[in-house]
Short mmCIF file of C-alpha atoms and ligand atoms in Angstrom, two decimals:
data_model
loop_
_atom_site.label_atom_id
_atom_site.label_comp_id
_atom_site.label_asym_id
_atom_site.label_seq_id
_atom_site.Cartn_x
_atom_site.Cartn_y
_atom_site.Cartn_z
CA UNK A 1 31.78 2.29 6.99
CA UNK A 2 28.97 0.31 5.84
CA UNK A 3 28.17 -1.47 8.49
CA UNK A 4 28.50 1.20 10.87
CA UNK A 5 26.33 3.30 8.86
CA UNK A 6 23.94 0.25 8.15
CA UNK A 7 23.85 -0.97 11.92
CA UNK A 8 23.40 2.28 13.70
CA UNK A 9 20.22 2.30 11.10
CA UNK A 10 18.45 -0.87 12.06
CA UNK A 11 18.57 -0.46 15.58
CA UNK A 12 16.98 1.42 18.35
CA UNK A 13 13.86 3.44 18.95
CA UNK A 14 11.94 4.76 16.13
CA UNK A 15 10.53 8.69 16.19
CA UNK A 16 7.11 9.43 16.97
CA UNK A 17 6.16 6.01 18.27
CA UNK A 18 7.53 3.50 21.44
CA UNK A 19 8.68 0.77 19.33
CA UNK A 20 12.17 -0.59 18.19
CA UNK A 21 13.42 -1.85 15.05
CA UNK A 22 14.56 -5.50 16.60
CA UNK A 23 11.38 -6.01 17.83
CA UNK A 24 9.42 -5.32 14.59
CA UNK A 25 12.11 -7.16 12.82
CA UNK A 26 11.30 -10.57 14.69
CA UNK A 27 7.54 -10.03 14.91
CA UNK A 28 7.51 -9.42 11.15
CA UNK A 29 10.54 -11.69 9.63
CA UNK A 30 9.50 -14.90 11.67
CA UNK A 31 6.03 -14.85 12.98
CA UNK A 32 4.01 -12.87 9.86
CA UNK A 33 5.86 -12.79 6.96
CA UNK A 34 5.98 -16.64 6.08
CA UNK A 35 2.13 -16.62 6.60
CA UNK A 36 1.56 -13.43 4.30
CA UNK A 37 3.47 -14.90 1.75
CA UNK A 38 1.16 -18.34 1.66
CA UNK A 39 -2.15 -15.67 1.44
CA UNK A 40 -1.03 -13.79 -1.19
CA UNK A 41 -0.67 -17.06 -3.20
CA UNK A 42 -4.02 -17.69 -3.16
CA UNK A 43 -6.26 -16.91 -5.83
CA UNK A 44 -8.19 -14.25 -4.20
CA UNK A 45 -5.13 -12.58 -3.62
CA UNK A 46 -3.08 -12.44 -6.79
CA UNK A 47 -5.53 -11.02 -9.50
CA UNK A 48 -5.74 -7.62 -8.86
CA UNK A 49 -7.86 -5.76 -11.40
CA UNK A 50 -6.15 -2.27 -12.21
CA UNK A 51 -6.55 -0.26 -15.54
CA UNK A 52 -3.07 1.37 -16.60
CA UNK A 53 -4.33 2.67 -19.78
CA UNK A 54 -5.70 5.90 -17.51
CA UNK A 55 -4.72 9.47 -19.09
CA UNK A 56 -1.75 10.86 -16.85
CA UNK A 57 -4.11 14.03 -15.62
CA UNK A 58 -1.28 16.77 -14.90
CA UNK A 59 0.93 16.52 -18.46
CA UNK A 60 1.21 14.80 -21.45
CA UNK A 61 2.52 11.19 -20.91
CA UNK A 62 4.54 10.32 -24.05
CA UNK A 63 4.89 6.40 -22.65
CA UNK A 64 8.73 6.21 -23.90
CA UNK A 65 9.31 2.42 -21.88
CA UNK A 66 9.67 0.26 -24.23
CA UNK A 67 11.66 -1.94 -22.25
CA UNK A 68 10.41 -5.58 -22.00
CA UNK A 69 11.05 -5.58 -18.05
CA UNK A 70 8.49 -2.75 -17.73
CA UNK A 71 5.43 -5.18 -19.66
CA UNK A 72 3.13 -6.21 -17.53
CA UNK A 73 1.35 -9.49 -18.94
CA UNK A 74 -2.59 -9.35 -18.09
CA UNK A 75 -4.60 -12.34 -17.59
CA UNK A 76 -6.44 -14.39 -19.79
CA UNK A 77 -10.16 -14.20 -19.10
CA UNK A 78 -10.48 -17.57 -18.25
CA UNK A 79 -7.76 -17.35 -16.07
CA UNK A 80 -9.66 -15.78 -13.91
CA UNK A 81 -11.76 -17.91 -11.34
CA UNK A 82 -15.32 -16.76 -12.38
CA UNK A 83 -15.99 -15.97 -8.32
CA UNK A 84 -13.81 -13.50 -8.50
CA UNK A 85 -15.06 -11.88 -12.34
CA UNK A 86 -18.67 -12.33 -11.53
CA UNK A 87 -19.47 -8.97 -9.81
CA UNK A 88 -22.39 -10.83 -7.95
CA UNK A 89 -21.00 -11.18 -4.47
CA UNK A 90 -20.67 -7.70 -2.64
CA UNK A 91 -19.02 -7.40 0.83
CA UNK A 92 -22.10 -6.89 3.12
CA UNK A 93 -25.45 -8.20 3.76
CA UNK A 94 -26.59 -4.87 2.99
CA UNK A 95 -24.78 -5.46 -0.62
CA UNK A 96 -26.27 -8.86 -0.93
CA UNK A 97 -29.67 -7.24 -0.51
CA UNK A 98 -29.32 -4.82 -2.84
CA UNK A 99 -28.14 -7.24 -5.12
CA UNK A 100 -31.26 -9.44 -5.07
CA UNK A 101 -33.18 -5.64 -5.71
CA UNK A 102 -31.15 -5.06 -8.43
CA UNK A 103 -32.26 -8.93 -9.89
CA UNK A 104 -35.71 -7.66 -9.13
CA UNK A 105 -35.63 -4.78 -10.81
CA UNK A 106 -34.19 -6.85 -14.13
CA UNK A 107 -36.87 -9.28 -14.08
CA UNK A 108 -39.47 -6.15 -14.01
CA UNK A 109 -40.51 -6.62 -10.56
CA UNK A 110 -42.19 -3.47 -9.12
CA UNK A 111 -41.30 -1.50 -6.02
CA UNK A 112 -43.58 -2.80 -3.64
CA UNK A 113 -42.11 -5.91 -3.97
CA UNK A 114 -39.22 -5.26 -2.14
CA UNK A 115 -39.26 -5.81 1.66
CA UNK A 116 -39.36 -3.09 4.01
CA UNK A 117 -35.87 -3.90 5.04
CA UNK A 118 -34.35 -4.64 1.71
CA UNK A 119 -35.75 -0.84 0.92
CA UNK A 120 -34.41 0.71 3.92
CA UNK A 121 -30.81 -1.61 3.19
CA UNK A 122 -30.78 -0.14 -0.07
CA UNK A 123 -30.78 3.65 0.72
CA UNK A 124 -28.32 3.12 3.76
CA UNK A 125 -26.15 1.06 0.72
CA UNK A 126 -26.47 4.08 -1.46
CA UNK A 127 -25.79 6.55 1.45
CA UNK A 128 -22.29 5.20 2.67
CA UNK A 129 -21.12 4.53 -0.60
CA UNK A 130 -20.19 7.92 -1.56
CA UNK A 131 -16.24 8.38 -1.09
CA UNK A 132 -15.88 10.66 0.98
CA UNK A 133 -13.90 8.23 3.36
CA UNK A 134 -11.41 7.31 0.40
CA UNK A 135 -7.98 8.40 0.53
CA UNK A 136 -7.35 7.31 -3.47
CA UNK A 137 -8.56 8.35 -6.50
CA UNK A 138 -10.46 4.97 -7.31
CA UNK A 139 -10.26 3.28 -10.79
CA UNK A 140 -12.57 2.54 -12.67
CA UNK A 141 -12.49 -0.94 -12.78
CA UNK A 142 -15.74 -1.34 -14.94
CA UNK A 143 -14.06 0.40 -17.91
CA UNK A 144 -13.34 -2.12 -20.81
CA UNK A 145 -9.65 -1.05 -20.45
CA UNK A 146 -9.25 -2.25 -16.44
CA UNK A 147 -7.92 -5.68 -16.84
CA UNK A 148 -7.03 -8.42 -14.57
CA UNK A 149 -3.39 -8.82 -13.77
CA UNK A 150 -1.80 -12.03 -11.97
CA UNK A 151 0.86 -10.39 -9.46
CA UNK A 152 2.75 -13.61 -9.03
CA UNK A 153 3.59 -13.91 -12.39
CA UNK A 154 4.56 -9.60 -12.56
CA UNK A 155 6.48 -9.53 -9.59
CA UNK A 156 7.71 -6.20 -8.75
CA UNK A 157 11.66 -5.90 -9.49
CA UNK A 158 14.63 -3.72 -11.28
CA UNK A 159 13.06 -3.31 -14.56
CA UNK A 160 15.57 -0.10 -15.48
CA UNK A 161 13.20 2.40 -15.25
CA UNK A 162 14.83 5.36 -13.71
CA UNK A 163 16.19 8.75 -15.39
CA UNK A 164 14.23 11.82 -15.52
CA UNK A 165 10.99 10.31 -16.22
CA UNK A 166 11.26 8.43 -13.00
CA UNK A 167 12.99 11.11 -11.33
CA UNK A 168 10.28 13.80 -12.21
CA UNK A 169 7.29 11.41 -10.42
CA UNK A 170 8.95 11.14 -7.55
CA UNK A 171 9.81 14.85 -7.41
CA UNK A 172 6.41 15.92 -7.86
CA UNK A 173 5.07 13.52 -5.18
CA UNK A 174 7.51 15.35 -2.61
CA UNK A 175 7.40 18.74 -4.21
CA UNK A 176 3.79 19.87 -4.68
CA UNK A 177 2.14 17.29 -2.43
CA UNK A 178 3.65 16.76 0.66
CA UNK A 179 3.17 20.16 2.92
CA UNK A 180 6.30 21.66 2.10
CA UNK A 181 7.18 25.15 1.64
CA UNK A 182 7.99 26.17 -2.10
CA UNK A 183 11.51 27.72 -0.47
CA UNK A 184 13.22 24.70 0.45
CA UNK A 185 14.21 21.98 -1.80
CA UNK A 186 13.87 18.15 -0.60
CA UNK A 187 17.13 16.32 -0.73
CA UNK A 188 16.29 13.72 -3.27
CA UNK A 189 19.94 13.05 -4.26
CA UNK A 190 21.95 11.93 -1.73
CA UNK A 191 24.84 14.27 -3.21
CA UNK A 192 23.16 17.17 -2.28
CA UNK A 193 24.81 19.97 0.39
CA UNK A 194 24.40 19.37 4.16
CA UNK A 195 23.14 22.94 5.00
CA UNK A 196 19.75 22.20 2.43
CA UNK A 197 19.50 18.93 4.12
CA UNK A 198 19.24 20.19 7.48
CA UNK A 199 16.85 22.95 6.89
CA UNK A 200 14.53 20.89 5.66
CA UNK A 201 14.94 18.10 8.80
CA UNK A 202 14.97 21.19 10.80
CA UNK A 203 11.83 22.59 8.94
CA UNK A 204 10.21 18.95 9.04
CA UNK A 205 10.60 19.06 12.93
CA UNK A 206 8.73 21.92 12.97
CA UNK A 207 5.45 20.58 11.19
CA UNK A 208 2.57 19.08 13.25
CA UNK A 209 2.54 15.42 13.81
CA UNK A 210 0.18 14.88 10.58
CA UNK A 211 1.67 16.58 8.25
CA UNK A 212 5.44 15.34 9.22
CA UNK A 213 3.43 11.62 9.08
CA UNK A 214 2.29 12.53 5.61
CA UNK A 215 5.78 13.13 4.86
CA UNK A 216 7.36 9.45 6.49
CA UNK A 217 5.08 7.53 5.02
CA UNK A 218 5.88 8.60 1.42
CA UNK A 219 9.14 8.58 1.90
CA UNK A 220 8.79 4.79 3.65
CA UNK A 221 7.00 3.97 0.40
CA UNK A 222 9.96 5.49 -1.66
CA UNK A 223 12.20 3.45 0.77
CA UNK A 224 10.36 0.41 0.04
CA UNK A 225 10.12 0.24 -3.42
CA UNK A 226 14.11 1.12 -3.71
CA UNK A 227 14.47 -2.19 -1.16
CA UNK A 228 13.00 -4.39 -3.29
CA UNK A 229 14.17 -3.00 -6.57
CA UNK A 230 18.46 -3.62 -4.94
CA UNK A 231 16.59 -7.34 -3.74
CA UNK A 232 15.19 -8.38 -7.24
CA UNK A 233 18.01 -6.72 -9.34
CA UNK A 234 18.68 -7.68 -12.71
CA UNK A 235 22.24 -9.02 -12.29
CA UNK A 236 22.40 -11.07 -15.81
CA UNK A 237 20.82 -10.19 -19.05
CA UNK A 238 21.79 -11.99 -21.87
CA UNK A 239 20.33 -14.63 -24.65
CA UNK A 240 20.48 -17.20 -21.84
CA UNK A 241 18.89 -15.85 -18.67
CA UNK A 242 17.78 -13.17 -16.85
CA UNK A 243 18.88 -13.29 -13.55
CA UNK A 244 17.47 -11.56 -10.69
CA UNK A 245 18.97 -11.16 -7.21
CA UNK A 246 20.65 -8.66 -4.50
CA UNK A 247 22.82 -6.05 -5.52
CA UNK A 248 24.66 -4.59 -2.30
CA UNK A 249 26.13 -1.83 -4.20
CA UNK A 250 22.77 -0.34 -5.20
CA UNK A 251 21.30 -0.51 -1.97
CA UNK A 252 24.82 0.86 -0.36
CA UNK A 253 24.22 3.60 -2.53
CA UNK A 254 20.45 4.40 -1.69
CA UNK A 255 20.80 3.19 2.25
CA UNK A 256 24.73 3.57 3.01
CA UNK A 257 24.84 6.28 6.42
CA UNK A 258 27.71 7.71 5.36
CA UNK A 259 27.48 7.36 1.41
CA UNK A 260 23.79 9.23 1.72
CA UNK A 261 25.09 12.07 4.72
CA UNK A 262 22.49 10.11 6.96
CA UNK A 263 19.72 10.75 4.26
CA UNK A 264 19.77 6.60 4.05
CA UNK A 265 19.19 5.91 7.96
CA UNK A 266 16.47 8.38 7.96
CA UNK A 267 14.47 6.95 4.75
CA UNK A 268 14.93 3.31 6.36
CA UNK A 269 12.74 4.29 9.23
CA UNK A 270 10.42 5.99 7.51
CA UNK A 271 10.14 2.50 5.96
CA UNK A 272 9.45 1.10 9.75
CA UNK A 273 7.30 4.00 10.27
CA UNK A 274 4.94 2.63 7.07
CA UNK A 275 5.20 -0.94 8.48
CA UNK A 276 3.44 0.63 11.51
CA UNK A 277 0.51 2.47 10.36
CA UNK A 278 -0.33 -0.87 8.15
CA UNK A 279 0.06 -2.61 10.78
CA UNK A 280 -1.97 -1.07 13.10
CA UNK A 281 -4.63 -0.27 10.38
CA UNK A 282 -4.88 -4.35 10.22
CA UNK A 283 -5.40 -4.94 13.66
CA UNK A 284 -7.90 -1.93 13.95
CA UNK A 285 -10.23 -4.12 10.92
CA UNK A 286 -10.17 -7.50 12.11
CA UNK A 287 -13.62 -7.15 13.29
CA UNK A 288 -14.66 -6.29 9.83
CA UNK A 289 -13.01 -9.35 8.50
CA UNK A 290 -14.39 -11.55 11.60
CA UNK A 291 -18.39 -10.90 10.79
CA UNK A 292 -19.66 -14.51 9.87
CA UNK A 293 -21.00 -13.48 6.48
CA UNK A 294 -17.97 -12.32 5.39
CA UNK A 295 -15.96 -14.19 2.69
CA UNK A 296 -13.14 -14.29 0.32
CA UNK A 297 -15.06 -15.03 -2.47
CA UNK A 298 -13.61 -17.03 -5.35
CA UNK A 299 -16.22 -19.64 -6.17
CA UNK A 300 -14.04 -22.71 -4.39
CA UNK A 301 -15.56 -23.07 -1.13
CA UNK A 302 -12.74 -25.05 0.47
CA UNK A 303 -10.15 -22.94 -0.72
CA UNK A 304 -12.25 -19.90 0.41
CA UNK A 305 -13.13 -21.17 4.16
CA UNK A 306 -9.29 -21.94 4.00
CA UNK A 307 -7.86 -18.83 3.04
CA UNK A 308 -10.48 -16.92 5.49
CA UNK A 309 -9.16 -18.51 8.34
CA UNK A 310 -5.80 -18.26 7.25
CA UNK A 311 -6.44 -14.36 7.30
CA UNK A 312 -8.44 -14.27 10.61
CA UNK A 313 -5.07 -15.93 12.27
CA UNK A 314 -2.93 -13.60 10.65
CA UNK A 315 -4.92 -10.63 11.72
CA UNK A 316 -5.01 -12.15 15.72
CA UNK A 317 -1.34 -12.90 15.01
CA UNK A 318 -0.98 -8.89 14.01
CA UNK A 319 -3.04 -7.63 16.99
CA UNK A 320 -0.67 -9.41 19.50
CA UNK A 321 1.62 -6.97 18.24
CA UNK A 322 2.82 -6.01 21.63
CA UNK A 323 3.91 -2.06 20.46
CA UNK A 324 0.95 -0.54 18.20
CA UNK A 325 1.25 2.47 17.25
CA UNK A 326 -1.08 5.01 18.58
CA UNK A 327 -3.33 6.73 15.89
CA UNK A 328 -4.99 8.48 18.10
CA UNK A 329 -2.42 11.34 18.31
CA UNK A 330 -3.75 12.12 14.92
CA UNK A 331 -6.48 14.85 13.97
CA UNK A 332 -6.53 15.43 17.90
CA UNK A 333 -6.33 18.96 17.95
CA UNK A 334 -9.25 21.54 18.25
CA UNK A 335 -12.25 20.14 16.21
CA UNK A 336 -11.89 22.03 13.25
CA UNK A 337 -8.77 22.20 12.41
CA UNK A 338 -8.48 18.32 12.80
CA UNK A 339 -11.20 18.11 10.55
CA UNK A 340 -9.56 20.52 8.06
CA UNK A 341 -6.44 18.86 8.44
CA UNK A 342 -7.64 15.58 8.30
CA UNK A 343 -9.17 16.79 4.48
CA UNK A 344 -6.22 17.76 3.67
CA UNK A 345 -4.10 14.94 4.16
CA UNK A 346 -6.81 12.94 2.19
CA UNK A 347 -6.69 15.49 -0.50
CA UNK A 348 -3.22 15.28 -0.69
CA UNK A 349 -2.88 11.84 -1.07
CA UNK A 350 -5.58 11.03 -3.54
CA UNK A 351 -3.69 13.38 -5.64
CA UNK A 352 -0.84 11.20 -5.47
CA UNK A 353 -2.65 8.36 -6.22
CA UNK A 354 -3.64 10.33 -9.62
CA UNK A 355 0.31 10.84 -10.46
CA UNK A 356 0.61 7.13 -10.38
CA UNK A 357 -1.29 7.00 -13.58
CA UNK A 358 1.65 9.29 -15.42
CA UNK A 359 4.23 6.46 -13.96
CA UNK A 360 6.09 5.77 -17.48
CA UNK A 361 6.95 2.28 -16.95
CA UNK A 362 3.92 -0.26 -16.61
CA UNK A 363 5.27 -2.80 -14.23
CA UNK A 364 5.95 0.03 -12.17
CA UNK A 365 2.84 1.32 -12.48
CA UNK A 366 0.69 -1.34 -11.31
CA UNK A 367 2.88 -1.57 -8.13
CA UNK A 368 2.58 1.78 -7.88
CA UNK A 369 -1.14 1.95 -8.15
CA UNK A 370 -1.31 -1.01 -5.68
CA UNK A 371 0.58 0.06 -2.78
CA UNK A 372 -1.02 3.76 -2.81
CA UNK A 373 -4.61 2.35 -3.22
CA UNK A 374 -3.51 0.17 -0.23
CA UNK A 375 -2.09 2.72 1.70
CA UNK A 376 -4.97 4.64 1.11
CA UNK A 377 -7.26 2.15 2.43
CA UNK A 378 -4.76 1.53 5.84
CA UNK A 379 -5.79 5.16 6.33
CA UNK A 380 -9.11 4.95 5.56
CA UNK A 381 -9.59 2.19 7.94
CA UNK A 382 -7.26 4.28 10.64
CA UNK A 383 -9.41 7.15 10.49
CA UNK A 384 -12.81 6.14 9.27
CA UNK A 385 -15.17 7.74 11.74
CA UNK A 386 -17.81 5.12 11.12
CA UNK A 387 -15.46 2.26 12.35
CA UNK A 388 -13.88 4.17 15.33
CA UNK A 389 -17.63 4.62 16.28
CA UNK A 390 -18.47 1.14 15.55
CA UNK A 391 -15.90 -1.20 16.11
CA UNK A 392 -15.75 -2.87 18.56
CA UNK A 393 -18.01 -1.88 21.39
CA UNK A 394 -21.09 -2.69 19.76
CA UNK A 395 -19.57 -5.19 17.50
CA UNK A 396 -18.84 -5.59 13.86
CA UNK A 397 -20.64 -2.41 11.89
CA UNK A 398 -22.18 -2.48 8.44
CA UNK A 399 -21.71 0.73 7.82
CA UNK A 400 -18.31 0.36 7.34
CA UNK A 401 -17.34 -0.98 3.71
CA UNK A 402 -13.90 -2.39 2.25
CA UNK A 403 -14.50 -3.41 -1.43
CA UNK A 404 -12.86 -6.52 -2.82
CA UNK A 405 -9.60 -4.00 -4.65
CA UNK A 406 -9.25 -2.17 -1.17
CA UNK A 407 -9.07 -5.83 0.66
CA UNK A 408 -6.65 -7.01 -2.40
CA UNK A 409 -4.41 -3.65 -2.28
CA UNK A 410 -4.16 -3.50 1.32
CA UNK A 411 -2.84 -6.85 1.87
CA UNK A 412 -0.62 -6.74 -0.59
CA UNK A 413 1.19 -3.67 0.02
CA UNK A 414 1.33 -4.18 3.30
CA UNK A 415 3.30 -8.03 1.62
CA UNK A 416 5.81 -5.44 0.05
CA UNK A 417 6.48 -3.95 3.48
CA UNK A 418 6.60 -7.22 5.09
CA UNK A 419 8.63 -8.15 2.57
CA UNK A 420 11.16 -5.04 3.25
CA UNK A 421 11.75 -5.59 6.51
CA UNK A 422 12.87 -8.89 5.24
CA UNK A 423 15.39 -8.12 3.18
CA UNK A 424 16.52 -6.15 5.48
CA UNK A 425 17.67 -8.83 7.63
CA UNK A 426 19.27 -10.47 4.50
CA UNK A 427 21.10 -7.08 3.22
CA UNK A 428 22.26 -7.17 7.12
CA UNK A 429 23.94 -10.58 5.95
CA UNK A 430 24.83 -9.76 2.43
CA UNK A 431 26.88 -6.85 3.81
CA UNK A 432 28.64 -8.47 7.00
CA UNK A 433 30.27 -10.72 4.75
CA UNK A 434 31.22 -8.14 2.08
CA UNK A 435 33.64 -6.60 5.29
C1 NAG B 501 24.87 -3.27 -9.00
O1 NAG B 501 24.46 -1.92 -9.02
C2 NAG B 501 25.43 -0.99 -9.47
C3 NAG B 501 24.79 0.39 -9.39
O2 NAG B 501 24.43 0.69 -8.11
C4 NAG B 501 25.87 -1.30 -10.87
O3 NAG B 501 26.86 -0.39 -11.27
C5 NAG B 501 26.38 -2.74 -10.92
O4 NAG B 501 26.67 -3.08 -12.25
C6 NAG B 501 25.33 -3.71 -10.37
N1 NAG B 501 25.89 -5.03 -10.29
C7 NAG B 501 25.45 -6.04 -11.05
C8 NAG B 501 26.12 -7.36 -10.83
O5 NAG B 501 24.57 -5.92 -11.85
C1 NAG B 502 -2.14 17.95 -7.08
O1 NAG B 502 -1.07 17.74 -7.98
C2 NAG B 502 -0.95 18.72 -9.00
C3 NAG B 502 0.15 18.30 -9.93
O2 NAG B 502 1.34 18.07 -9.25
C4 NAG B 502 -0.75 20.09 -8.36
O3 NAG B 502 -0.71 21.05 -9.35
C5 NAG B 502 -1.86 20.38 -7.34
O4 NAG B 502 -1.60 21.58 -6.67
C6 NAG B 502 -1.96 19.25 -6.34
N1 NAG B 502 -3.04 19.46 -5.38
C7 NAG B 502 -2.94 19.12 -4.11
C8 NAG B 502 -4.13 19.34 -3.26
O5 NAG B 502 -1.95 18.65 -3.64
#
């Protein structure tokens, strides 16, 4: 029954958008995905800079992991390339101005001798940089307890973290922040009753476009993190080795049609569903990434001019995407409503980017804190009015901003996706041989 189940998942045309799974599965597994991996090896891309000491802000976290898979190991300072630590390069020529201001004002210079245009830079600086664009609750990554992590060496995987501490974060994502009425309960377990699982699908159906979105992509993120947690399980633990690899039960038992009453099927293309809006947020920035003064700053020139070219061909690769999905059947309704609706969603989800911060388990924190704060900024560049009025017609705007953690997150959750629809294909495998 597995297969069955399995096959009748990974196939066919996906809801609310004109693609199929075998086409994103080709596009993704052989044309982007070896490429993504090489960037995300590359120094820019592996520190991340996170702080997981943050208060959980809706209870009382009593951190009970003390399980040595849930550690996460930050980096040495000098680890570090000093590019990257050195808070001196800023994304924009705007930035860079107001840079050499601040320097001006250290050494005592007075007002007047700024330029006129490094004045007028620095109040359209200050303007845009409120948040009101952000979808996540954004760290403070100047407090002495953010800390530089190397996410090669704390690769997301099975660390054991699950129980009713994991159970209750995931609950409260779906339960309080994702539209739904109070009356009817999610199906979280997949041995829950048929009838409650079809009045929710049938009260899910019945939700706007946005707010049934909202819903798909958490549930694609759930998906996602439950793939790669039955790809890197821990299959041996003893004084020897740790061994991580596939575990076909686990992921039988989270993805199985017939095991999960079709609960499986449906998460997995949520997952697809994610793939797309990241996608489609990626090709909607290139310009961003294309302006000539724009680098991936670590200090090594070669390796930088390198790895920015490496990302402008992935990017052109990722807007040949033949089947993008259409974001413009979002917030399209009367004016204000869109608008209100549009503040909700972003309410919504910054809130869940708070609840990562009562995550129990570190490891699973910081991949938890990533992938929302990408997320986040896939929608912020989806429905950032200053790009859409920007980009491209009258070529690459300043106004619009990505700072080096939003560039950093978004890449690499959108690697975890990638990385998804990967295993996929080799759970596909795994499971054709197991019949
Ligand atoms: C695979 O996962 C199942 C739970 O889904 C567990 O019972 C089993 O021990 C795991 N297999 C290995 C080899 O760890
Ligand atoms: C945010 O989350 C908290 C805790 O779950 C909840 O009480 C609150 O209503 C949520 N707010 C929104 C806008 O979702």
């Amino acid at each position: 029954p597995g297969i069955q189940g399995y096959a009748s998942v990974v196939s066919g045309y996906l809801d609310d958008c004109t693609c199929d799974v075998e086409t994103i599965d080709k596009f993704n597994n052989y044309r982007l995905f070896p490429r993504l991996q090489k960037l995300l090896e590359s120094d820019y891309f592996r520190y991340y800079k996170v702080n997981l000491r943050k208060p959980c802000p809706f209870w009382n976290d009593i951190n009970q992991c003390g399980r040595r898979d849930c550690a996460v190991k930050p980096c040495h300072s000098d680890e570090v390339p000093d590019g990257i630590k050195s808070a001196s390069y800023k994304y924009s020529k705007e930035a860079n101005l107001l840079e050499e201001c601040e320097q001006a004002e250290r050494l005592g210079a007075v007002d007047e001798s700024l330029s006129e245009e490094t004045q007028k830079a620095v109040l359209q600086w200050t303007k845009h940089d409120d948040s009101s664009d952000s979808f996540c609750e954004v760290d403070d990554i100047q407090s002495p307890d953010a800390e530089y992590v190397d996410l090669l060496l704390n690769p997301e995987r099975y660390t054991g973290y699950k129980g009713p501490d994991a159970w209750r974060i995931w609950s409260v994502i779906y339960e309080e922040n994702c539209f739904k009425p109070q009356t009817i309960q999610r199906p979280l377990a997949s041995g829950q009753g048929k009838h409650k699982e079809n009045t929710f699908y049938s009260w899910l159906e019945g939700l706007c476009v946005e707010k049934r979105a909202f819903y798909r992509l958490i549930s694609g993120l759930h998906a996602s993190i439950n793939v790669h947690l039955s790809a890197r399980y821990l299959l041996q633990d003893n004084w020897l080795e740790k061994k991580w690899g596939h575990n076909v039960t686990e992921f039988q038992q989270r993805f199985d049609g017939v095991l999960t009453e079709g609960e499986g099927p449906r998460r997995l293309k949520n997952l697809y569903f994610l793939y797309l809006i990241e996608l489609r947020a990626l090709s909607k920035v290139l310009p961003f990434f294309e302006r000539p003064d724009f680098q991936l700053f670590t200090g090594n020139k070669v390796q930088d001019v390198e790895n920015k070219e490496l990302l402008l061909e992935i990017l052109h690769e990722v807007k040949s995407f033949p089947l993008h999905f259409d974001e413009n059947s979002f917030f399209a309704g009367d004016k204000n409503e869109a608008h209100k609706l549009k503040e909700d969603f972003r309410l919504h989800f910054r809130n869940i980017s708070r609840i990562m911060d009562c995550v129990g388990c570190f490891k699973c924190r910081l991949w938890g804190k990533l992938q929302t704060q990408g997320l986040g900024t896939a929608l912020k560049i989806l429905f950032s009015e200053k790009l859409i009025a920007n980009m491209p017609e009258s070529g690459p705007s300043y106004e619009f901003q990505l700072t080096r953690q939003e560039i950093v997150s978004l890449f690499n959750a959108f690697g975890r996706i990638s990385t998804s629809v990967r295993e996929l294909e080799n759970f596909r495998h795994l499971l054709q041989n197991v019949h």
